[in-house]
Coordinates of N, CA and C in Angstrom, one line a residue:
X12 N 10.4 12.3 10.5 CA 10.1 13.4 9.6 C 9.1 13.0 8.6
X13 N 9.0 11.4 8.1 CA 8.4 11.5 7.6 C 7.0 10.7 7.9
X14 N 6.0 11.0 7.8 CA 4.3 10.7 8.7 C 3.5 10.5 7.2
X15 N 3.2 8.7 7.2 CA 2.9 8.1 6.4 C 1.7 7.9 7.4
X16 N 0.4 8.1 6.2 CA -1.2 7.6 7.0 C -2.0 6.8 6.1
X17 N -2.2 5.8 6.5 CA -3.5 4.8 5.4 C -4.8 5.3 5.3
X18 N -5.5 5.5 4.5 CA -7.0 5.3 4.9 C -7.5 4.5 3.7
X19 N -9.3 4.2 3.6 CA -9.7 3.6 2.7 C -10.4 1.9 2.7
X20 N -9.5 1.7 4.0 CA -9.9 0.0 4.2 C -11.5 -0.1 4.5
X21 N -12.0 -1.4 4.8 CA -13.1 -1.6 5.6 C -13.7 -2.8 5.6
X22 N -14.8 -3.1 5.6 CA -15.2 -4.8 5.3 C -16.1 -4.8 4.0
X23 N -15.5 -5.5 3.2 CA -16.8 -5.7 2.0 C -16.8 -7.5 2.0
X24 N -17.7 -7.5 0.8 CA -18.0 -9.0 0.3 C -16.8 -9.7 -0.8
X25 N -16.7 -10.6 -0.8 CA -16.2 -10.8 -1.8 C -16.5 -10.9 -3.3
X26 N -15.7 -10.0 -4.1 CA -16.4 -9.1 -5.4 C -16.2 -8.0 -5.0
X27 N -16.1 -7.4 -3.8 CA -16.0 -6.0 -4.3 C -14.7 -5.1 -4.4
X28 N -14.6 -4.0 -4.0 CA -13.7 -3.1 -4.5 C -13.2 -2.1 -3.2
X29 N -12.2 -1.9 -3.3 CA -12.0 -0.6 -1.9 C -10.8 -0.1 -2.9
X30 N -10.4 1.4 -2.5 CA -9.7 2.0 -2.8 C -8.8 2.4 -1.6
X31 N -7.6 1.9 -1.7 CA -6.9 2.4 -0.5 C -5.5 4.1 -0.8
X32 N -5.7 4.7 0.1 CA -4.8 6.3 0.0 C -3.5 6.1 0.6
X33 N -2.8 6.3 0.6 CA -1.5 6.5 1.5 C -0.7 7.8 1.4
X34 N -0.9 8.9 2.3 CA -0.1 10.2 1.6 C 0.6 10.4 3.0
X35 N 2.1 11.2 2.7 CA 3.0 11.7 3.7 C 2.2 13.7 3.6
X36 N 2.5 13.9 5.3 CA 2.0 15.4 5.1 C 2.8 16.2 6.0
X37 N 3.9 15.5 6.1 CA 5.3 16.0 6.9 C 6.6 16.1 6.3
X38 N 6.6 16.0 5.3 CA 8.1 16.3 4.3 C 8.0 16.8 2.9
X39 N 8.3 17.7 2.2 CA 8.1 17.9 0.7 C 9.5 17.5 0.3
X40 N 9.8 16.0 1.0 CA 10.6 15.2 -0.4 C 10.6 14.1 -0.7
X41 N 11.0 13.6 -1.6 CA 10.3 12.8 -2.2 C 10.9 11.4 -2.2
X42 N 9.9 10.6 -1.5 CA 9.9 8.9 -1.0 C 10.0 8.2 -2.1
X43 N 10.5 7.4 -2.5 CA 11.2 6.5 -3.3 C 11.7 5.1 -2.8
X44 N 11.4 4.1 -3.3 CA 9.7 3.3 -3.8 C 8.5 4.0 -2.5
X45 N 7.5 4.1 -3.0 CA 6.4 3.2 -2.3 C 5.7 2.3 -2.3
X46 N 5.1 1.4 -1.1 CA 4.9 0.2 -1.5 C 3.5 0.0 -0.9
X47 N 2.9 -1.1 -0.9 CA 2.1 -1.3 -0.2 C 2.4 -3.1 0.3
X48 N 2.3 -2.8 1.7 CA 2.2 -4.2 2.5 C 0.7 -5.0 2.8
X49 N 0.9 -6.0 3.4 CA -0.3 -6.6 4.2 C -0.1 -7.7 4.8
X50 N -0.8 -7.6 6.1 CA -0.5 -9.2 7.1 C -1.1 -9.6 7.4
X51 N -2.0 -10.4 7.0 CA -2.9 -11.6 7.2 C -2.8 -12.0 9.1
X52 N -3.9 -12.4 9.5 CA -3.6 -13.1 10.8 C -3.5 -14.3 10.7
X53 N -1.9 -14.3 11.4 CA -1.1 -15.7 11.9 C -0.3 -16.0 10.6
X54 N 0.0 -14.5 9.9 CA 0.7 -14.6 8.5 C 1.9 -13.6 8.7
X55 N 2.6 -13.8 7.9 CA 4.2 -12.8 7.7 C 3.8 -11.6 7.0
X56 N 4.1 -10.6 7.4 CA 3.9 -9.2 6.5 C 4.6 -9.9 5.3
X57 N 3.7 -9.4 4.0 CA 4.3 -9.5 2.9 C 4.0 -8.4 1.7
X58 N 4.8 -8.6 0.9 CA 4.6 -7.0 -0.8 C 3.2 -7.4 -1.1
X59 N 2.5 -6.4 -1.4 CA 1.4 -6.4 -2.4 C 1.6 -5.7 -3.4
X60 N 2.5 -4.8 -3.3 CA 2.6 -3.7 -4.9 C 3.7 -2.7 -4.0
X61 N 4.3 -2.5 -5.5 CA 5.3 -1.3 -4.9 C 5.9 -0.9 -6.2
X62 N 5.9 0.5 -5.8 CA 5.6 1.7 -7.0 C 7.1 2.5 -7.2
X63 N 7.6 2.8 -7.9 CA 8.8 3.1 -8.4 C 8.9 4.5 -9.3
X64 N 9.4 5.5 -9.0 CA 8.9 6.8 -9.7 C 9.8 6.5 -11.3
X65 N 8.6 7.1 -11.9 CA 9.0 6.5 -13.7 C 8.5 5.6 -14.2
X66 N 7.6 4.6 -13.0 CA 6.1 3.8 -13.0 C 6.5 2.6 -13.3
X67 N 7.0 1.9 -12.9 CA 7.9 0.7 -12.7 C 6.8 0.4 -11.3
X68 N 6.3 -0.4 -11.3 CA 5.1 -1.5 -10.3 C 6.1 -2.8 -10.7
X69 N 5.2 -3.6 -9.2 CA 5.4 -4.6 -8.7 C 4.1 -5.1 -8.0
X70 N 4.3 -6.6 -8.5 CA 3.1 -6.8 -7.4 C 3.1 -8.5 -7.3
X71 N 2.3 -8.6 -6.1 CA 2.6 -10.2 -5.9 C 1.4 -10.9 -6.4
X72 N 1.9 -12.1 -7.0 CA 1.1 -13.2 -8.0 C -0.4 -12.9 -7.9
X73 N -0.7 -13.1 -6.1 CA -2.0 -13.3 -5.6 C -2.7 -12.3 -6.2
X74 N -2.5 -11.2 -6.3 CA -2.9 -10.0 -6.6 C -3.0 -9.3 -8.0
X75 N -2.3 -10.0 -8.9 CA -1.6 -9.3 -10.1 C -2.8 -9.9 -10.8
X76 N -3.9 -8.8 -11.4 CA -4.7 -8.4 -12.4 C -5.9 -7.8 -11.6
X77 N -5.6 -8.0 -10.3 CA -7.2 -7.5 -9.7 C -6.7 -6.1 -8.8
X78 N -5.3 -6.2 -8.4 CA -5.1 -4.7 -7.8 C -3.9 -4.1 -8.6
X79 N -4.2 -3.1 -8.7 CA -3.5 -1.5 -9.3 C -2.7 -0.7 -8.2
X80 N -1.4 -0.6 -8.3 CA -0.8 0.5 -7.6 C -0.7 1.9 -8.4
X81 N -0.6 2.9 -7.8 CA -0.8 4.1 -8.8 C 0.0 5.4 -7.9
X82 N 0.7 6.5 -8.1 CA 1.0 7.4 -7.4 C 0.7 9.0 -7.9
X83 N 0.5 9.8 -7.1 CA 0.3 11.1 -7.4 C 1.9 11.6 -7.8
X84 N 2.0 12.0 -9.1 CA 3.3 12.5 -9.6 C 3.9 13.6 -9.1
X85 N 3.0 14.1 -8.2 CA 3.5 15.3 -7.5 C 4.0 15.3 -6.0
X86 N 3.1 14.2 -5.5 CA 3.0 14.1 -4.1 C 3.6 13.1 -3.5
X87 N 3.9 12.6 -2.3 CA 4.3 11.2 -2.0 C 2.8 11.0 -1.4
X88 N 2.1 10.7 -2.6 CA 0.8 9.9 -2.4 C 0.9 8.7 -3.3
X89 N 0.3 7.6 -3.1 CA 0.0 6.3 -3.3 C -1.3 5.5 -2.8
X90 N -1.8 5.3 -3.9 CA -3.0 4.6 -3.9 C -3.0 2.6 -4.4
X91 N -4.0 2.7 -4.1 CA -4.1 0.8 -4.3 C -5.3 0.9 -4.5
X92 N -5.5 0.4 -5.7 CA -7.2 0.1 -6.2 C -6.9 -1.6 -6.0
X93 N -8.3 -1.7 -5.3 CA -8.4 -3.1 -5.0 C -9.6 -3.8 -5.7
X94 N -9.6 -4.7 -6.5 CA -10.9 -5.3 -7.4 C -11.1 -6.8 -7.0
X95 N -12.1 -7.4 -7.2 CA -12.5 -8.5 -7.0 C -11.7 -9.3 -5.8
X96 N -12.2 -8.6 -4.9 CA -11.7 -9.0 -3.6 C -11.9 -10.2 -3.1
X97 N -11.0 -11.3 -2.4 CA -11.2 -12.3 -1.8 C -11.0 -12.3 -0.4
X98 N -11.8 -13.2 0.3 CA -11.4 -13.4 1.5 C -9.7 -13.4 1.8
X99 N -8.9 -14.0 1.0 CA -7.4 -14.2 1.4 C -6.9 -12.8 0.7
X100 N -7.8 -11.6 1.2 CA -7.2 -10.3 1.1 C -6.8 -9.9 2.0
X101 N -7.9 -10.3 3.0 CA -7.9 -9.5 4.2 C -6.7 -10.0 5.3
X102 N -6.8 -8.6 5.8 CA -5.4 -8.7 6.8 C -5.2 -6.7 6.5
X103 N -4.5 -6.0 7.7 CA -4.0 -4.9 7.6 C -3.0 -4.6 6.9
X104 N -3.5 -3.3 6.1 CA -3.1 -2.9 5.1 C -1.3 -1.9 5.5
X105 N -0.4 -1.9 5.0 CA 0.6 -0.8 5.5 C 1.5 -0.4 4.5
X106 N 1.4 1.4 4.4 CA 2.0 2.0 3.5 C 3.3 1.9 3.9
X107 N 4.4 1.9 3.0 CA 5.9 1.8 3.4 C 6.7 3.0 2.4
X108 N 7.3 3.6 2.7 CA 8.1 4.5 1.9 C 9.7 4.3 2.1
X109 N 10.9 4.5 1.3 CA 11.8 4.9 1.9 C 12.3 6.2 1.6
X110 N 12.7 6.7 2.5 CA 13.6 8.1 1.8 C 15.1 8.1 2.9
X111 N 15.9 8.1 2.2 CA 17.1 8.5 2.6 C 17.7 7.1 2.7
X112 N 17.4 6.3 2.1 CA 17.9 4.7 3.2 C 17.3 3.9 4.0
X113 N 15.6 5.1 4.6 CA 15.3 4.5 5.8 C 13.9 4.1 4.9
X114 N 13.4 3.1 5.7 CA 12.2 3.0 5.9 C 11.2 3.3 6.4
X115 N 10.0 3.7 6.3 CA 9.1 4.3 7.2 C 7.7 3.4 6.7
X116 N 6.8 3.6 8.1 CA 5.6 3.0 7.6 C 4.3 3.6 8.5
X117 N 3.0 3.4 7.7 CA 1.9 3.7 8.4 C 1.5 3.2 9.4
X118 N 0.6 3.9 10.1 CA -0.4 2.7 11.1 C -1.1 1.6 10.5
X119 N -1.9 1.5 9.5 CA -1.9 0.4 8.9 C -3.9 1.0 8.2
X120 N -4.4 0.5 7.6 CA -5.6 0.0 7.6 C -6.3 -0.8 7.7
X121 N -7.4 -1.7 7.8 CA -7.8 -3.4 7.9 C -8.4 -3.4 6.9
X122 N -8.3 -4.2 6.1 CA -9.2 -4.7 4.8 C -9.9 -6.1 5.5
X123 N -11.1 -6.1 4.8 CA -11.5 -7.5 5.6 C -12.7 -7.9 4.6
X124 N -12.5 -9.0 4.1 CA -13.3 -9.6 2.6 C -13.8 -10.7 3.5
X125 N -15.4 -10.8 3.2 CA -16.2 -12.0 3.9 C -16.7 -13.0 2.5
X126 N -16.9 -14.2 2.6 CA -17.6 -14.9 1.7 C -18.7 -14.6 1.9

């Protein structure tokens, strides 16, 4: 029921910026947390940020000052502003939502930061 889609990823330098999307367009109800993942190759999927309605964020060390989780207060949309990108960003990106108990997740996006 519910159809979680990434977009946004791509290849930059390191320094730069991508904005990543995540919106559901098969349910009008409403997912609670959303998160954002990511898995490095030859790495464990792990949290990058995860968003809590009432605005309660999370985010992992690596990350915490340079990316922003943010959600559309209306929508089960979620965004990830990504700043000062490093090489140990990259890896595929994947929205996660739960509703009802379950989990659900996107196809992913690839983020990929070059020196």
């Amino acid at each position: 029921q519910v159809q979680l889609v990434e977009s946004g990823g791509g290849s930059v330098e390191a320094g730069a910026s991508l904005r990543l999307t995540c919106a559901d367009s098969r349910t009008p109800f409403t997912i609670n947390p959303m998160a954002w993942y990511r898995q490095a190759p030859g790495k464990q999927r792990e949290l990058v940020a995860a968003f809590y309605l009432g605005g309660t964020t999370k985010y992992d060390d690596s990350v915490q000052g340079r990316f922003t989780i943010s959600r559309d207060g209306a929508k089960n949309t979620v965004f990830l502003q990504m700043n000062s990108l490093k090489p140990d960003d990259t890896g595929v990106y994947s929205c996660s939502g739960i509703w009802r108990g379950n989990s659900y997740w996107g196809q992913g996006t690839q983020v990929t930061v070059s020196s």
